[in-house]
PDB file of C-alpha atoms in Angstrom:
ATOM      1  CA  UNK A   1      68.030-162.957-172.518  1.00  0.00           C
ATOM      2  CA  UNK A   2      67.084-164.760-169.566  1.00  0.00           C
ATOM      3  CA  UNK A   3      69.484-167.102-167.786  1.00  0.00           C
ATOM      4  CA  UNK A   4      68.979-170.770-167.394  1.00  0.00           C
ATOM      5  CA  UNK A   5      68.973-170.266-163.602  1.00  0.00           C
ATOM      6  CA  UNK A   6      66.282-167.604-163.724  1.00  0.00           C
ATOM      7  CA  UNK A   7      63.977-169.798-165.847  1.00  0.00           C
ATOM      8  CA  UNK A   8      64.570-172.750-163.592  1.00  0.00           C
ATOM      9  CA  UNK A   9      63.563-170.847-160.449  1.00  0.00           C
ATOM     10  CA  UNK A  10      60.478-169.490-162.090  1.00  0.00           C
ATOM     11  CA  UNK A  11      59.626-172.875-163.123  1.00  0.00           C
ATOM     12  CA  UNK A  12      60.155-174.315-159.511  1.00  0.00           C
ATOM     13  CA  UNK A  13      57.972-171.432-158.055  1.00  0.00           C
ATOM     14  CA  UNK A  14      55.157-172.123-160.437  1.00  0.00           C
ATOM     15  CA  UNK A  15      55.521-176.014-160.001  1.00  0.00           C
ATOM     16  CA  UNK A  16      55.319-175.584-156.204  1.00  0.00           C
ATOM     17  CA  UNK A  17      52.375-173.369-156.450  1.00  0.00           C
ATOM     18  CA  UNK A  18      53.889-170.686-154.454  1.00  0.00           C
ATOM     19  CA  UNK A  19      53.923-166.912-155.409  1.00  0.00           C
ATOM     20  CA  UNK A  20      55.559-164.398-153.011  1.00  0.00           C
ATOM     21  CA  UNK A  21      54.097-160.927-152.864  1.00  0.00           C
ATOM     22  CA  UNK A  22      55.581-158.090-151.051  1.00  0.00           C
ATOM     23  CA  UNK A  23      53.316-156.991-148.194  1.00  0.00           C
ATOM     24  CA  UNK A  24      53.876-153.796-146.307  1.00  0.00           C
ATOM     25  CA  UNK A  25      54.487-154.486-142.519  1.00  0.00           C
ATOM     26  CA  UNK A  26      51.622-152.160-141.463  1.00  0.00           C
ATOM     27  CA  UNK A  27      49.097-154.104-143.551  1.00  0.00           C
ATOM     28  CA  UNK A  28      50.070-157.378-141.911  1.00  0.00           C
ATOM     29  CA  UNK A  29      49.382-156.166-138.392  1.00  0.00           C
ATOM     30  CA  UNK A  30      46.398-154.053-139.247  1.00  0.00           C
ATOM     31  CA  UNK A  31      43.036-155.245-137.683  1.00  0.00           C
ATOM     32  CA  UNK A  32      39.704-154.741-139.414  1.00  0.00           C
ATOM     33  CA  UNK A  33      37.803-151.669-138.401  1.00  0.00           C
ATOM     34  CA  UNK A  34      34.647-152.523-136.155  1.00  0.00           C
ATOM     35  CA  UNK A  35      31.335-152.838-137.780  1.00  0.00           C
ATOM     36  CA  UNK A  36      28.014-151.358-136.700  1.00  0.00           C
ATOM     37  CA  UNK A  37      26.235-152.479-133.719  1.00  0.00           C
ATOM     38  CA  UNK A  38      23.012-154.496-134.480  1.00  0.00           C
ATOM     39  CA  UNK A  39      19.978-154.740-132.410  1.00  0.00           C
ATOM     40  CA  UNK A  40      20.964-158.217-131.308  1.00  0.00           C
ATOM     41  CA  UNK A  41      24.231-156.923-130.171  1.00  0.00           C
ATOM     42  CA  UNK A  42      22.745-154.432-127.671  1.00  0.00           C
ATOM     43  CA  UNK A  43      20.730-154.177-124.437  1.00  0.00           C
ATOM     44  CA  UNK A  44      18.776-150.943-124.014  1.00  0.00           C
ATOM     45  CA  UNK A  45      17.073-149.104-121.020  1.00  0.00           C
ATOM     46  CA  UNK A  46      16.327-145.828-119.190  1.00  0.00           C
ATOM     47  CA  UNK A  47      18.892-144.327-117.127  1.00  0.00           C
ATOM     48  CA  UNK A  48      17.411-144.193-113.718  1.00  0.00           C
ATOM     49  CA  UNK A  49      20.188-143.067-111.199  1.00  0.00           C
ATOM     50  CA  UNK A  50      19.680-139.994-109.175  1.00  0.00           C
ATOM     51  CA  UNK A  51      20.131-137.035-111.503  1.00  0.00           C
ATOM     52  CA  UNK A  52      19.437-138.908-114.770  1.00  0.00           C
ATOM     53  CA  UNK A  53      15.615-139.029-114.031  1.00  0.00           C
ATOM     54  CA  UNK A  54      13.953-136.079-115.857  1.00  0.00           C
ATOM     55  CA  UNK A  55      11.899-133.610-113.680  1.00  0.00           C
ATOM     56  CA  UNK A  56       8.466-134.585-114.757  1.00  0.00           C
ATOM     57  CA  UNK A  57       6.808-132.835-111.575  1.00  0.00           C
ATOM     58  CA  UNK A  58       7.665-129.248-113.038  1.00  0.00           C
ATOM     59  CA  UNK A  59       6.166-127.709-116.010  1.00  0.00           C
ATOM     60  CA  UNK A  60       8.226-124.417-116.254  1.00  0.00           C
ATOM     61  CA  UNK A  61      11.056-125.750-118.366  1.00  0.00           C
ATOM     62  CA  UNK A  62      12.372-128.592-120.489  1.00  0.00           C
ATOM     63  CA  UNK A  63      13.906-131.498-118.984  1.00  0.00           C
ATOM     64  CA  UNK A  64      15.882-134.565-120.181  1.00  0.00           C
ATOM     65  CA  UNK A  65      15.423-138.446-120.085  1.00  0.00           C
ATOM     66  CA  UNK A  66      18.319-140.775-121.198  1.00  0.00           C
ATOM     67  CA  UNK A  67      18.182-144.041-122.963  1.00  0.00           C
ATOM     68  CA  UNK A  68      21.356-146.259-122.801  1.00  0.00           C
ATOM     69  CA  UNK A  69      22.717-148.895-125.219  1.00  0.00           C
ATOM     70  CA  UNK A  70      25.163-151.528-123.923  1.00  0.00           C
ATOM     71  CA  UNK A  71      27.143-153.891-126.233  1.00  0.00           C
ATOM     72  CA  UNK A  72      26.277-157.356-125.095  1.00  0.00           C
ATOM     73  CA  UNK A  73      28.304-159.179-127.903  1.00  0.00           C
ATOM     74  CA  UNK A  74      31.740-160.379-127.775  1.00  0.00           C
ATOM     75  CA  UNK A  75      33.037-157.915-130.514  1.00  0.00           C
ATOM     76  CA  UNK A  76      33.563-154.294-130.636  1.00  0.00           C
ATOM     77  CA  UNK A  77      30.924-152.389-132.825  1.00  0.00           C
ATOM     78  CA  UNK A  78      30.101-148.932-133.633  1.00  0.00           C
ATOM     79  CA  UNK A  79      27.004-146.633-133.349  1.00  0.00           C
ATOM     80  CA  UNK A  80      26.529-143.475-134.969  1.00  0.00           C
ATOM     81  CA  UNK A  81      23.422-141.250-135.612  1.00  0.00           C
ATOM     82  CA  UNK A  82      19.946-141.037-134.328  1.00  0.00           C
ATOM     83  CA  UNK A  83      17.983-143.726-132.731  1.00  0.00           C
ATOM     84  CA  UNK A  84      14.445-144.108-133.882  1.00  0.00           C
ATOM     85  CA  UNK A  85      12.112-143.295-130.941  1.00  0.00           C
ATOM     86  CA  UNK A  86       8.167-143.881-131.097  1.00  0.00           C
ATOM     87  CA  UNK A  87       6.383-143.034-127.915  1.00  0.00           C
ATOM     88  CA  UNK A  88       2.906-144.804-127.219  1.00  0.00           C
ATOM     89  CA  UNK A  89       0.513-142.859-124.904  1.00  0.00           C
ATOM     90  CA  UNK A  90      -1.463-144.024-121.964  1.00  0.00           C
ATOM     91  CA  UNK A  91      -4.417-142.203-123.056  1.00  0.00           C
ATOM     92  CA  UNK A  92      -6.752-143.340-125.908  1.00  0.00           C
ATOM     93  CA  UNK A  93      -6.270-139.944-127.607  1.00  0.00           C
ATOM     94  CA  UNK A  94      -2.405-140.210-127.493  1.00  0.00           C
ATOM     95  CA  UNK A  95      -1.642-142.897-130.082  1.00  0.00           C
ATOM     96  CA  UNK A  96       2.047-142.960-131.378  1.00  0.00           C
ATOM     97  CA  UNK A  97       4.456-139.975-131.461  1.00  0.00           C
ATOM     98  CA  UNK A  98       7.595-140.404-133.621  1.00  0.00           C
ATOM     99  CA  UNK A  99      10.144-137.987-132.056  1.00  0.00           C
ATOM    100  CA  UNK A 100      11.717-135.465-134.219  1.00  0.00           C
ATOM    101  CA  UNK A 101      15.545-135.234-134.208  1.00  0.00           C
ATOM    102  CA  UNK A 102      17.708-132.241-132.998  1.00  0.00           C
ATOM    103  CA  UNK A 103      20.249-130.408-135.218  1.00  0.00           C
ATOM    104  CA  UNK A 104      23.178-131.808-133.281  1.00  0.00           C
ATOM    105  CA  UNK A 105      25.826-133.535-135.515  1.00  0.00           C
ATOM    106  CA  UNK A 106      26.152-137.310-135.024  1.00  0.00           C
ATOM    107  CA  UNK A 107      29.501-138.766-133.756  1.00  0.00           C
ATOM    108  CA  UNK A 108      30.732-142.368-134.180  1.00  0.00           C
ATOM    109  CA  UNK A 109      31.012-144.464-131.052  1.00  0.00           C
ATOM    110  CA  UNK A 110      32.971-147.536-130.689  1.00  0.00           C
ATOM    111  CA  UNK A 111      31.529-150.029-128.009  1.00  0.00           C
ATOM    112  CA  UNK A 112      33.819-152.757-126.707  1.00  0.00           C
ATOM    113  CA  UNK A 113      32.009-155.647-125.190  1.00  0.00           C
ATOM    114  CA  UNK A 114      30.445-154.334-122.089  1.00  0.00           C
ATOM    115  CA  UNK A 115      30.741-150.696-122.921  1.00  0.00           C
ATOM    116  CA  UNK A 116      27.673-148.340-122.639  1.00  0.00           C
ATOM    117  CA  UNK A 117      26.477-145.040-124.468  1.00  0.00           C
ATOM    118  CA  UNK A 118      23.315-143.121-124.275  1.00  0.00           C
ATOM    119  CA  UNK A 119      21.475-140.357-125.960  1.00  0.00           C
ATOM    120  CA  UNK A 120      19.072-137.832-124.413  1.00  0.00           C
ATOM    121  CA  UNK A 121      15.582-136.910-125.167  1.00  0.00           C
ATOM    122  CA  UNK A 122      14.362-133.478-124.357  1.00  0.00           C
ATOM    123  CA  UNK A 123      10.791-133.176-122.951  1.00  0.00           C
ATOM    124  CA  UNK A 124       8.502-130.376-122.195  1.00  0.00           C
ATOM    125  CA  UNK A 125       6.393-131.564-119.130  1.00  0.00           C
ATOM    126  CA  UNK A 126       3.007-129.998-118.584  1.00  0.00           C
ATOM    127  CA  UNK A 127       0.757-129.783-115.399  1.00  0.00           C
ATOM    128  CA  UNK A 128      -1.741-132.305-114.662  1.00  0.00           C
ATOM    129  CA  UNK A 129      -4.443-129.712-115.021  1.00  0.00           C
ATOM    130  CA  UNK A 130      -3.566-129.258-118.617  1.00  0.00           C
ATOM    131  CA  UNK A 131      -6.524-130.401-120.820  1.00  0.00           C
ATOM    132  CA  UNK A 132      -6.296-134.125-122.117  1.00  0.00           C
ATOM    133  CA  UNK A 133      -6.216-132.818-125.838  1.00  0.00           C
ATOM    134  CA  UNK A 134      -3.096-130.628-125.143  1.00  0.00           C
ATOM    135  CA  UNK A 135      -1.152-133.359-123.258  1.00  0.00           C
ATOM    136  CA  UNK A 136       0.601-136.761-124.047  1.00  0.00           C
ATOM    137  CA  UNK A 137       1.195-139.265-121.320  1.00  0.00           C
ATOM    138  CA  UNK A 138       3.952-141.595-122.153  1.00  0.00           C
ATOM    139  CA  UNK A 139       3.480-145.273-121.672  1.00  0.00           C
ATOM    140  CA  UNK A 140       6.020-147.188-123.711  1.00  0.00           C
ATOM    141  CA  UNK A 141       8.951-146.104-125.885  1.00  0.00           C
ATOM    142  CA  UNK A 142       9.805-148.058-129.136  1.00  0.00           C
ATOM    143  CA  UNK A 143      13.646-147.585-129.381  1.00  0.00           C
ATOM    144  CA  UNK A 144      15.450-148.618-132.632  1.00  0.00           C
ATOM    145  CA  UNK A 145      19.175-148.412-132.592  1.00  0.00           C
ATOM    146  CA  UNK A 146      20.662-146.289-135.479  1.00  0.00           C
ATOM    147  CA  UNK A 147      20.377-147.895-138.978  1.00  0.00           C
ATOM    148  CA  UNK A 148      18.359-150.707-137.642  1.00  0.00           C
ATOM    149  CA  UNK A 149      14.924-151.870-138.077  1.00  0.00           C
ATOM    150  CA  UNK A 150      14.300-154.045-135.018  1.00  0.00           C
ATOM    151  CA  UNK A 151      13.371-152.026-131.822  1.00  0.00           C
ATOM    152  CA  UNK A 152      13.363-152.500-128.123  1.00  0.00           C
ATOM    153  CA  UNK A 153      10.034-151.789-126.108  1.00  0.00           C
ATOM    154  CA  UNK A 154      10.902-149.866-122.881  1.00  0.00           C
ATOM    155  CA  UNK A 155       8.254-148.892-120.206  1.00  0.00           C
ATOM    156  CA  UNK A 156       8.219-145.208-119.407  1.00  0.00           C
ATOM    157  CA  UNK A 157       9.282-145.277-115.814  1.00  0.00           C
ATOM    158  CA  UNK A 158       8.853-141.492-114.743  1.00  0.00           C
ATOM    159  CA  UNK A 159       5.216-140.876-114.861  1.00  0.00           C
ATOM    160  CA  UNK A 160       3.945-137.277-115.754  1.00  0.00           C
ATOM    161  CA  UNK A 161       2.839-135.990-118.986  1.00  0.00           C
ATOM    162  CA  UNK A 162       4.321-133.732-121.873  1.00  0.00           C
ATOM    163  CA  UNK A 163       2.964-130.833-124.140  1.00  0.00           C
ATOM    164  CA  UNK A 164       1.350-132.624-127.214  1.00  0.00           C
ATOM    165  CA  UNK A 165       3.159-131.394-130.141  1.00  0.00           C
ATOM    166  CA  UNK A 166       3.388-134.484-132.390  1.00  0.00           C
ATOM    167  CA  UNK A 167       2.348-132.243-135.446  1.00  0.00           C
ATOM    168  CA  UNK A 168       4.843-129.394-134.684  1.00  0.00           C
ATOM    169  CA  UNK A 169       7.752-128.495-137.056  1.00  0.00           C
ATOM    170  CA  UNK A 170       9.951-127.663-134.148  1.00  0.00           C
ATOM    171  CA  UNK A 171       8.416-129.494-131.289  1.00  0.00           C
ATOM    172  CA  UNK A 172       9.852-128.995-127.724  1.00  0.00           C
ATOM    173  CA  UNK A 173      10.279-132.569-127.217  1.00  0.00           C
ATOM    174  CA  UNK A 174      12.976-134.247-129.482  1.00  0.00           C
ATOM    175  CA  UNK A 175      15.977-136.638-129.286  1.00  0.00           C
ATOM    176  CA  UNK A 176      19.681-136.202-129.716  1.00  0.00           C
ATOM    177  CA  UNK A 177      22.149-138.469-131.480  1.00  0.00           C
ATOM    178  CA  UNK A 178      23.703-141.351-129.671  1.00  0.00           C
ATOM    179  CA  UNK A 179      26.701-140.185-127.665  1.00  0.00           C
ATOM    180  CA  UNK A 180      25.156-136.792-127.042  1.00  0.00           C
TER     181      UNK A 180
END
C-alpha cells in the first residue's frame, strides 16, 4: 500500500510536467560522431609540389598523381572509400575513361575544418611516338568524392599521355582509396 506522501509526490511531479530520468554521465558529455563530407564541404585539386608531380616524360614504369580534398566547411566530416574519377581525353578518339579501383581497403578519414587528405592515381605513361589509338591524352578529370554524385572538374596540369587500357580488366592506370 502506498503512503500518502508517495502519492502526493507523484501527483506533484505529474502536475508540474517534470519527469526525472537517470542519464549516465558518459552519455551526457558524448558528442555526435561526425557525418560524411559532401561535395559542397570540400575543395579539390591536383598536388603540384616537387615530388607530387607524376613522371609523365618517361615510359619505363608506372608513376602516380595525387588529388587532394580539403574540408572547407565549419564542421568535422569524414571521407571513406574511393572517389569516382572519369578522365576526358584531349584527342577526339579518347572519349571518357572511368578509372578502375585498386584492391586496397578503404579507411575512414576524419577531416576537421581546414584539414586535407588525398588519394593517388597510378598511371602508365607511354612515349609520344606511341600510335594515337594506343594512347590516351588526359585533358580533364571529373572527380566525385566518395558516396557523392556531384563532381569537381580538374584540368590535367602535367601533360604527357598514358597507355589506353580503358577496356582492360586489370589496367595499369587505376585509383586508390582516399587516404592511401
